[in-house]
PDB file of N, CA and C in Angstrom:
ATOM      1  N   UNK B   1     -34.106 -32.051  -5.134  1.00 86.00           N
ATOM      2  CA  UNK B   1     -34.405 -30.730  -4.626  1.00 86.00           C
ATOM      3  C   UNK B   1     -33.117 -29.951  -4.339  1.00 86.00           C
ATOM      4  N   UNK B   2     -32.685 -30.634  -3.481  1.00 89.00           N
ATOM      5  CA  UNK B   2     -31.174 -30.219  -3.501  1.00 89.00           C
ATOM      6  C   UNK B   2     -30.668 -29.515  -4.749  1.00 89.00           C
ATOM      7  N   UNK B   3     -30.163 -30.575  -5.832  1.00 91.00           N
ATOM      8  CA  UNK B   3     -29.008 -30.413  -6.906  1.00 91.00           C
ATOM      9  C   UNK B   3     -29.973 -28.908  -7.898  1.00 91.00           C
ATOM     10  N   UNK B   4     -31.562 -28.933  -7.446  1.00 91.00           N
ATOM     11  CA  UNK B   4     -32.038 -27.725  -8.270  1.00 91.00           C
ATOM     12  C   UNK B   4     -31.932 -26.703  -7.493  1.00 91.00           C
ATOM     13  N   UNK B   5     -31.689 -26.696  -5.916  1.00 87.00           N
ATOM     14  CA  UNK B   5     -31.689 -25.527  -5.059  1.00 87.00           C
ATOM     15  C   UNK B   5     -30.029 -24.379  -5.429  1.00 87.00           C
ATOM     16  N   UNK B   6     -29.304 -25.873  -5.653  1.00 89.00           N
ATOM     17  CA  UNK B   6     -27.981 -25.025  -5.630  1.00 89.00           C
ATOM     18  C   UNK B   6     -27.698 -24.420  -7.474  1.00 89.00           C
ATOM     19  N   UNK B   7     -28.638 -25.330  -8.667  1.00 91.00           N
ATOM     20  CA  UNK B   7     -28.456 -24.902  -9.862  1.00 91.00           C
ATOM     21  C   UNK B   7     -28.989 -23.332 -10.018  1.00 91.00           C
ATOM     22  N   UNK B   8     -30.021 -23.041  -9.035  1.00 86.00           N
ATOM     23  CA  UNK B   8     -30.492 -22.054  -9.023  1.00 86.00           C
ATOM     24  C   UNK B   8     -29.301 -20.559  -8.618  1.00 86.00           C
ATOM     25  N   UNK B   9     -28.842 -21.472  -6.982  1.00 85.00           N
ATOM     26  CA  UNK B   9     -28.286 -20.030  -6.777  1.00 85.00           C
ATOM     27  C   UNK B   9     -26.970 -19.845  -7.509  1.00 85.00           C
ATOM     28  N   UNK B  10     -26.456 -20.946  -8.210  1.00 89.00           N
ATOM     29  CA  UNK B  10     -25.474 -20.684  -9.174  1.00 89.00           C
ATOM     30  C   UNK B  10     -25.880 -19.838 -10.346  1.00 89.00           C
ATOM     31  N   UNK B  11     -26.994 -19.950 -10.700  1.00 86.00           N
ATOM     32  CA  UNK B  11     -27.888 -18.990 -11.909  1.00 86.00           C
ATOM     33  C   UNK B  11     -28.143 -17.494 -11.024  1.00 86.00           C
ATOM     34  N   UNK B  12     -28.677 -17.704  -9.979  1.00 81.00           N
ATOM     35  CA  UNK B  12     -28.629 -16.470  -9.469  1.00 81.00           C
ATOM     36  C   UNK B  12     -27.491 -15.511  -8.790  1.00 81.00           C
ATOM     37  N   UNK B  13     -26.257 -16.281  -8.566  1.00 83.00           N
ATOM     38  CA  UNK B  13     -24.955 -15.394  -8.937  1.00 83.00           C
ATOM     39  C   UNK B  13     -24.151 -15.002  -9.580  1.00 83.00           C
ATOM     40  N   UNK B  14     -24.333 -15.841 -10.735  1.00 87.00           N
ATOM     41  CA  UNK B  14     -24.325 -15.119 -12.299  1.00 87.00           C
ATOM     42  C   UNK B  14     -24.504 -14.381 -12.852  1.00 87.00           C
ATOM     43  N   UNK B  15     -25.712 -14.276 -12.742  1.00 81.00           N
ATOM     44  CA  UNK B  15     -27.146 -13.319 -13.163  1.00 81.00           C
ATOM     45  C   UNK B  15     -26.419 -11.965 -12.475  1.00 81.00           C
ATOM     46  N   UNK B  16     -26.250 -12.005 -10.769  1.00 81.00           N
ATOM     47  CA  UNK B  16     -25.998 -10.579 -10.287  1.00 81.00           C
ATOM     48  C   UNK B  16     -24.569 -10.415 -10.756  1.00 81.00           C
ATOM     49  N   UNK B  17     -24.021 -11.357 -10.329  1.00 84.00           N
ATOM     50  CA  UNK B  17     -22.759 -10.486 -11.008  1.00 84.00           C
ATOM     51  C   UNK B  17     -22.814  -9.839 -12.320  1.00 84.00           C
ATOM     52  N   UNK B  18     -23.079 -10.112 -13.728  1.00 86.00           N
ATOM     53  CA  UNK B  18     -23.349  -9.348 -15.036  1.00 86.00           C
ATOM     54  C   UNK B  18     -24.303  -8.556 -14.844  1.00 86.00           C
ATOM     55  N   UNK B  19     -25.023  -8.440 -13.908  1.00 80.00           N
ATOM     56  CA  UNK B  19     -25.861  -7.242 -14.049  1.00 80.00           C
ATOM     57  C   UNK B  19     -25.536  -6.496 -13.227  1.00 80.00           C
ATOM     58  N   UNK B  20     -24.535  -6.287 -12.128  1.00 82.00           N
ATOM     59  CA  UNK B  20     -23.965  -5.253 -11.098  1.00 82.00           C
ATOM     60  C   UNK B  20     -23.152  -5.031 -12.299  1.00 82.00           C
ATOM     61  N   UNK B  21     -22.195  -5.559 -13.120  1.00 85.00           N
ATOM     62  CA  UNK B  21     -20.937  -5.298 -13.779  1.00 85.00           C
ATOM     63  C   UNK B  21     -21.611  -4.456 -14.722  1.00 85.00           C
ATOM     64  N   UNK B  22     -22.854  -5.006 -15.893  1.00 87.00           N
ATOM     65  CA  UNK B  22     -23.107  -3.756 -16.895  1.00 87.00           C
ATOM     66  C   UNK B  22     -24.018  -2.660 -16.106  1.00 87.00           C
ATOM     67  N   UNK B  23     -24.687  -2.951 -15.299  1.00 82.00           N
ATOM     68  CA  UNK B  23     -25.188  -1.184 -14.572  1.00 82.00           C
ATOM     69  C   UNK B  23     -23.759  -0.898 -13.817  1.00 82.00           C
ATOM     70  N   UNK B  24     -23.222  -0.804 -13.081  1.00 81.00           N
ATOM     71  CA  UNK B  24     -21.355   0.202 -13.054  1.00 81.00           C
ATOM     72  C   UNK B  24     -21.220   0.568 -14.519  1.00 81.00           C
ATOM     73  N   UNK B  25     -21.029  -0.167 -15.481  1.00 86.00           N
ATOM     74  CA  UNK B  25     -20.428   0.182 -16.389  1.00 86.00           C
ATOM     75  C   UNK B  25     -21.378   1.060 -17.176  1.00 86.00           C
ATOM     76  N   UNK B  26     -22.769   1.645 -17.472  1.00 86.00           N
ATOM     77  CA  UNK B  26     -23.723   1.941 -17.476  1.00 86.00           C
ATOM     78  C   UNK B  26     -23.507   3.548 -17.298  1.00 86.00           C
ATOM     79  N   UNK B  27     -23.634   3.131 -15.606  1.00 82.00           N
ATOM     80  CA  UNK B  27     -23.734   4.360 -14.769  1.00 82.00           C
ATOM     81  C   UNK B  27     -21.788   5.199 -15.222  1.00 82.00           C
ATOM     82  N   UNK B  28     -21.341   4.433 -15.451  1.00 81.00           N
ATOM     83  CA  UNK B  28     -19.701   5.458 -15.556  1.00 81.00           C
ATOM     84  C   UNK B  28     -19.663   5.940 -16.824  1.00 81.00           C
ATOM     85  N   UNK B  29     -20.656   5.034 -17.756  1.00 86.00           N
ATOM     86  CA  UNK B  29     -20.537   5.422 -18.674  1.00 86.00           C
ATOM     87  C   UNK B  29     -21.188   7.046 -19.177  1.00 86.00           C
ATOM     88  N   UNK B  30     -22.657   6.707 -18.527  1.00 84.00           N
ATOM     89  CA  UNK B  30     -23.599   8.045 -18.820  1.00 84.00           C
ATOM     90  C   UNK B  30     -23.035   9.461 -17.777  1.00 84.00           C
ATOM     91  N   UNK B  31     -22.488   9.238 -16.783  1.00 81.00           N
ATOM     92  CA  UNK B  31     -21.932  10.011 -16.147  1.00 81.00           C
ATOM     93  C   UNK B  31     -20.199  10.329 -16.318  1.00 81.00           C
ATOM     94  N   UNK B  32     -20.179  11.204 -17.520  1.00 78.00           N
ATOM     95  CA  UNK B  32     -18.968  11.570 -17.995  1.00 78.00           C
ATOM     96  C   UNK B  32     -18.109  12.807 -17.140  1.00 78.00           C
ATOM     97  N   UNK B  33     -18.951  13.748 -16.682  1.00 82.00           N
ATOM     98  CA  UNK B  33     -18.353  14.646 -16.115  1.00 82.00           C
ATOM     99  C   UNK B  33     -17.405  14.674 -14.350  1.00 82.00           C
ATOM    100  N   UNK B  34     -18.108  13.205 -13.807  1.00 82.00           N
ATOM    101  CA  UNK B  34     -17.021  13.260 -12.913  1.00 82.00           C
ATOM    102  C   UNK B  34     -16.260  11.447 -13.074  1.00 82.00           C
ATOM    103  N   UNK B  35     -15.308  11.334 -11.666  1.00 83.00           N
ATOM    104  CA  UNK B  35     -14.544  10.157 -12.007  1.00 83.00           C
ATOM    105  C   UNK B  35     -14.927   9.391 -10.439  1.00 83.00           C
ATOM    106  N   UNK B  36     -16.173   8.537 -10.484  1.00 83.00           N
ATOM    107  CA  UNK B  36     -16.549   8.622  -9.334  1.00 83.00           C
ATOM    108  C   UNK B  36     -15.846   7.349  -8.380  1.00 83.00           C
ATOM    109  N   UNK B  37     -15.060   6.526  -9.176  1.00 83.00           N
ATOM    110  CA  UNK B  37     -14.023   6.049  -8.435  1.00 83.00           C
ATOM    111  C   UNK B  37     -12.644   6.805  -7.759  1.00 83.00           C
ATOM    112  N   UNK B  38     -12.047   7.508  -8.664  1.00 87.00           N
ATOM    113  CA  UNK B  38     -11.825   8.680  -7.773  1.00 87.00           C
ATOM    114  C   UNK B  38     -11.968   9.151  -6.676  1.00 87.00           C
ATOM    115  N   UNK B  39     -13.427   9.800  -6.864  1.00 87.00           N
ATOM    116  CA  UNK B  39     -14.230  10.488  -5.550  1.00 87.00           C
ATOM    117  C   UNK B  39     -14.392   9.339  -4.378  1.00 87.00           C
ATOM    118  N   UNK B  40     -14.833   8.347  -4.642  1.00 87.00           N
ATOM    119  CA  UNK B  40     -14.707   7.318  -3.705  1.00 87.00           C
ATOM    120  C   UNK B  40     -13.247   6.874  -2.780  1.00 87.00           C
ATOM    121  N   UNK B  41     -12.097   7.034  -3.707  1.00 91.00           N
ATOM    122  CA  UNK B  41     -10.982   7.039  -3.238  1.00 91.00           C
ATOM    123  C   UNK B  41     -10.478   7.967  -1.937  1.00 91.00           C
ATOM    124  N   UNK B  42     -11.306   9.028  -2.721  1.00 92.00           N
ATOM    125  CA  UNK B  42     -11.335  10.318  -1.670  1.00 92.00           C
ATOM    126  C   UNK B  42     -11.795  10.743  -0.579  1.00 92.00           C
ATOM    127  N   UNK B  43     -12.831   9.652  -0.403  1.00 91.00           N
ATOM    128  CA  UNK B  43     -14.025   9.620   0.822  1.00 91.00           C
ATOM    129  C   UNK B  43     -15.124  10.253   0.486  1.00 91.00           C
ATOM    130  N   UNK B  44     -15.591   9.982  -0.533  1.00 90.00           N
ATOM    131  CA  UNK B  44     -16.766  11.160  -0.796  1.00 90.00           C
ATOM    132  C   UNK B  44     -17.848  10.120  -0.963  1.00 90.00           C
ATOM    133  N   UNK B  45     -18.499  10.043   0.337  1.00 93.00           N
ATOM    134  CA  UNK B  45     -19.318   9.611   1.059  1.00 93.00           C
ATOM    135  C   UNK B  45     -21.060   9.589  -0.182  1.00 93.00           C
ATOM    136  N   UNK B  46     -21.307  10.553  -0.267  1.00 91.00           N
ATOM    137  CA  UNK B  46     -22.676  10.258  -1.731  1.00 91.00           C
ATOM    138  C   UNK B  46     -22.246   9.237  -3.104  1.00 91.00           C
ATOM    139  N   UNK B  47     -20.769   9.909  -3.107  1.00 88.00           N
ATOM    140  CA  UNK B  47     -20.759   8.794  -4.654  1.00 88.00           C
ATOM    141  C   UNK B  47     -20.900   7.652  -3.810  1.00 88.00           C
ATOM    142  N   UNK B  48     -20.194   7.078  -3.146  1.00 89.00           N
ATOM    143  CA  UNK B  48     -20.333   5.533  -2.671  1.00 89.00           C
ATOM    144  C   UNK B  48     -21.518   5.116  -1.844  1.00 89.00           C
ATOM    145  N   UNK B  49     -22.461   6.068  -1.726  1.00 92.00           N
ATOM    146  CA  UNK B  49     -23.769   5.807  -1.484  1.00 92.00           C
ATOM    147  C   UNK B  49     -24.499   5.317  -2.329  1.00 92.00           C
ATOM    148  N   UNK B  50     -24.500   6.003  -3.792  1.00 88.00           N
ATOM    149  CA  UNK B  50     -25.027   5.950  -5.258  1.00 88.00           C
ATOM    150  C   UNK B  50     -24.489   4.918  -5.486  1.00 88.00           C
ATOM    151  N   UNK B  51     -23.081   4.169  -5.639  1.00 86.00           N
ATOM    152  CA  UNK B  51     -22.819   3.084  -5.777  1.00 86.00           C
ATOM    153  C   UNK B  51     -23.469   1.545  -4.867  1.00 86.00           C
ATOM    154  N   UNK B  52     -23.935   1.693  -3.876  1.00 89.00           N
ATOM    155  CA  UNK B  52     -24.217   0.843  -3.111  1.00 89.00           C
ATOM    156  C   UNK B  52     -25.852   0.884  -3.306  1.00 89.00           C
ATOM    157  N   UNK B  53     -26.148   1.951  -3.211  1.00 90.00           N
ATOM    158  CA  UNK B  53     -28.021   1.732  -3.972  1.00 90.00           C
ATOM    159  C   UNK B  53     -28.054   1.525  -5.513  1.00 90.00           C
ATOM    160  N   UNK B  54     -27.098   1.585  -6.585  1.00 84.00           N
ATOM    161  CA  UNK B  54     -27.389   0.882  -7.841  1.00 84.00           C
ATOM    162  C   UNK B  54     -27.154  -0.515  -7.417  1.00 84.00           C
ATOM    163  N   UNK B  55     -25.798  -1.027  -6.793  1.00 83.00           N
ATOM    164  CA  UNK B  55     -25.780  -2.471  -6.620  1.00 83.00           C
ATOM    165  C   UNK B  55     -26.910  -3.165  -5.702  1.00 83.00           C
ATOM    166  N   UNK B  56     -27.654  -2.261  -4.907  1.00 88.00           N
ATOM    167  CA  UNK B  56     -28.550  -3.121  -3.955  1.00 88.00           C
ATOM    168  C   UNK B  56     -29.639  -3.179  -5.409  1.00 88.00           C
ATOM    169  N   UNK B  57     -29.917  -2.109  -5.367  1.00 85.00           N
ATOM    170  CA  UNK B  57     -31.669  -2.248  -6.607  1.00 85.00           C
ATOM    171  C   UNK B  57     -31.029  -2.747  -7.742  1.00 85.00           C
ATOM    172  N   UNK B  58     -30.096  -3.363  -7.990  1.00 79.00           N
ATOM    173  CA  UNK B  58     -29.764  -4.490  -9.104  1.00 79.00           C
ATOM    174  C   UNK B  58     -29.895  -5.783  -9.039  1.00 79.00           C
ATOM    175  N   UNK B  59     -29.618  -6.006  -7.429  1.00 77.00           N
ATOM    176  CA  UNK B  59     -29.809  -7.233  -6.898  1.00 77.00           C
ATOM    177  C   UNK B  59     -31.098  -7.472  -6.753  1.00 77.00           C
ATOM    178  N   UNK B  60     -31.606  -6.853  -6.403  1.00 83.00           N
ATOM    179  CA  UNK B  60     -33.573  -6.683  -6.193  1.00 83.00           C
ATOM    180  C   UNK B  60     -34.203  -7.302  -7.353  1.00 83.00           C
ATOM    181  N   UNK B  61     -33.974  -6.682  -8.352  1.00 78.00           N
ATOM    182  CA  UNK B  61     -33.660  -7.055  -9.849  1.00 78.00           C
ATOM    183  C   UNK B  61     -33.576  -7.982 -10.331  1.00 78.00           C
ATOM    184  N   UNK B  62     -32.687  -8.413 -10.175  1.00 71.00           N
ATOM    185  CA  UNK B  62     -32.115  -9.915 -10.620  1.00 71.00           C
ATOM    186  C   UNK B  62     -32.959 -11.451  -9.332  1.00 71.00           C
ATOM    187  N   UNK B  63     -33.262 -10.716  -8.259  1.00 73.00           N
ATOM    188  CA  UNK B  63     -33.965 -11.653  -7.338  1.00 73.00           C
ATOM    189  C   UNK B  63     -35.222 -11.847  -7.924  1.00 73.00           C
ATOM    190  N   UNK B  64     -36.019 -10.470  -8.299  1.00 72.00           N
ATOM    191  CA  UNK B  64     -37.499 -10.752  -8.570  1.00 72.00           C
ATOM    192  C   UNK B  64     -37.471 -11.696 -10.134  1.00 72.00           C
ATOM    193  N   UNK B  65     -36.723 -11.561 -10.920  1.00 67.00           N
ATOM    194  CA  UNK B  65     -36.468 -12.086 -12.333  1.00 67.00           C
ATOM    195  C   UNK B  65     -36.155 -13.752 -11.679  1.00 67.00           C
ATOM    196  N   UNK B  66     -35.405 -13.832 -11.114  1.00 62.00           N
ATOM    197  CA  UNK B  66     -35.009 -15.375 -10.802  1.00 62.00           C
ATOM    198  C   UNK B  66     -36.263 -16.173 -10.050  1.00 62.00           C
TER     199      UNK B  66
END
């Protein structure tokens, strides 16, 4: 039970990491007109909102799939 509890969450931090990495890459991609790392640099408080609700509902994502 064990050695399948931990094969799992090794599959399931896998899983989120490549899927936080291609939705960022996704989202920077389809959104050409600004540089929202940048803006984040800057304190601009919505982009890094938008960033933190794609990575939460990715994780959601990848939980209900696992």
């Amino acid at each position: 039970e064990y050695a399948r509890a931990l094969g799992w969450s090794v599959v399931a931090a896998v899983g989120f990491a490549f899927g936080v990495g291609v939705a960022l890459k996704v989202f920077d991609w389809l959104s050409t007109d600004i540089n929202e790392w940048e803006e984040i640099k800057n304190g601009n408080i919505g982009v890094a909102l938008i960033f933190i609700t794609l990575i939460f509902m990715v994780g959601l994502l990848v939980y209900k799939v696992i």
